[in-house]
Amino acid sequence: MKWYHLLTYGCQMNELDSEKMAGMLEENGWEKAENLEKADLIILNTCCVRAKAEDKVKGKLGQLKKLKIEKPDLLIGIGGCMMQQENVGQKFLQQFPFVDFIFGPHTMDRLNEIVEKSCTGRVLEIEADRFDVPRLPIKRESSFRAWVSIIKGCENFCSYCIVPYVRGREVSRPLEEIIDEVKEHVENGGKEVVLLGQNVNAYGRDSGRVDFARLLERTDRVPGLERLRFMTSHPRDFPLELVQALVEMPRVCEHLHLPIQAGSNRILQKMNRGYTREDYLKLVEFIREKIPGASITTDIIVGFPGETDSDFADTMDVVEKARFASAFTFLYSPREGTPAARYSEQVPHSIKRKRLDYLMSRQNQISLEYNQALIGKMEEVLVEGPSKKDSEFYMGRTRTNRPVIFSGPAEKGALKPVKITSCNAHTLYGDLQEDSAHE
Ligand code: SF4
């Protein structure tokens, strides 16, 4: 038996890539090892969007070096976006002589071949952007939720973002291939599908055939599918007509992730986001009007170069007005090769930190109020399994993607009614109800 262990950093796209790597390896006779010590092959699937993820990879490599000394036949490989950055793969091979192979997102489909080659010598396989995106086997982490990639790459070139340089041009998958994958998932007992892409709303823009709204309509009609989600949406590419269309799609969940990134028009322009705070708030207002109870979540970057107190106040003003159910908040970190990294007026770390702390504390309060409004209500929960913190309880998610801890027992993958009894800013707590009570 040959054992592999995958370590994944970064976003859901990377999670999905890791599921594909696992699928390819298992087709070739490898088995998943639950821990690093048992593995004969360890692959780090890296991310380069934020400096923090990069630091984590370097830290982990220190640990792997020791493992390799104890177990010289262990194979260690690094893949993912970070390796796709200019000369980074080469530098890593030099800096970490115990690493056996390096590959990028555009050579991932040759993983088995690369692993084999690395048994006889170190391998560096990085290729420029590719337009043929082969369908790869997938070993899904969840039996009831499937990440389904619909478009790769991004052409938005937000000035702080490295993704367009490492993930390449937008290439949409053929509609029928996506629908087939969704049908297969449902036939295997799957309940939920999350359509994935760096900018899902750009789906079809490259091929000029079917657009994102049409893809959603088709997916929504797949028999047996219970929940449909998508991420990430670019607010600029989210027309009001799409919101209107979502109302007619019963499986589309009432949760929209719409990264605003900043609330100041001056900063949004410097970020090259292509919308204003007014456009964004109009979209939020329209969603609230058409989809009552919708949860809107966001991403916010604090301390973009040149951000003044007044710009930050504009961000806080949007936070107050949009009332996000939750927000992923980040300190701006310059990524080499992006325009923003070369901007003067980098904001000192202490100011960024102060603003981030303020934002997080206010957002936590708003998230708490959002959750408190659900106390006493009945929510349909998709059961994910026993709670990690206390196995006597179960964990699941509402249609609005709020995590719920509740008294069981409940079968993994089942849809159950749960009455919400209490909450904190991030989690709801409740009691499982009889199914009939839900109807
Ligand atoms: S939309 Fe902007 S932030 Fe998102 S991946 Fe593309 S360039 Fe990066």
CSV table of C-alpha atoms in Angstrom, one decimal, residues 178 183 210 267 279 282 313 320 349 375 396 412:
chain,number,residue,atom,x,y,z
A,178,ILE,CA,-21.0,20.9,-15.7
A,183,LYS,CA,-26.2,15.0,-12.0
A,210,VAL,CA,-24.4,30.4,-22.4
A,267,ILE,CA,-9.9,53.3,-3.1
A,279,ASP,CA,-23.6,50.8,-7.1
A,282,LYS,CA,-28.0,49.7,-4.6
A,313,ALA,CA,-14.7,55.8,7.5
A,320,GLU,CA,-23.3,49.9,8.7
A,349,HIS,CA,1.2,48.2,9.9
A,375,ILE,CA,-33.7,32.9,17.7
A,396,GLY,CA,-25.0,21.7,10.0
A,412,LYS,CA,-24.9,13.2,7.8
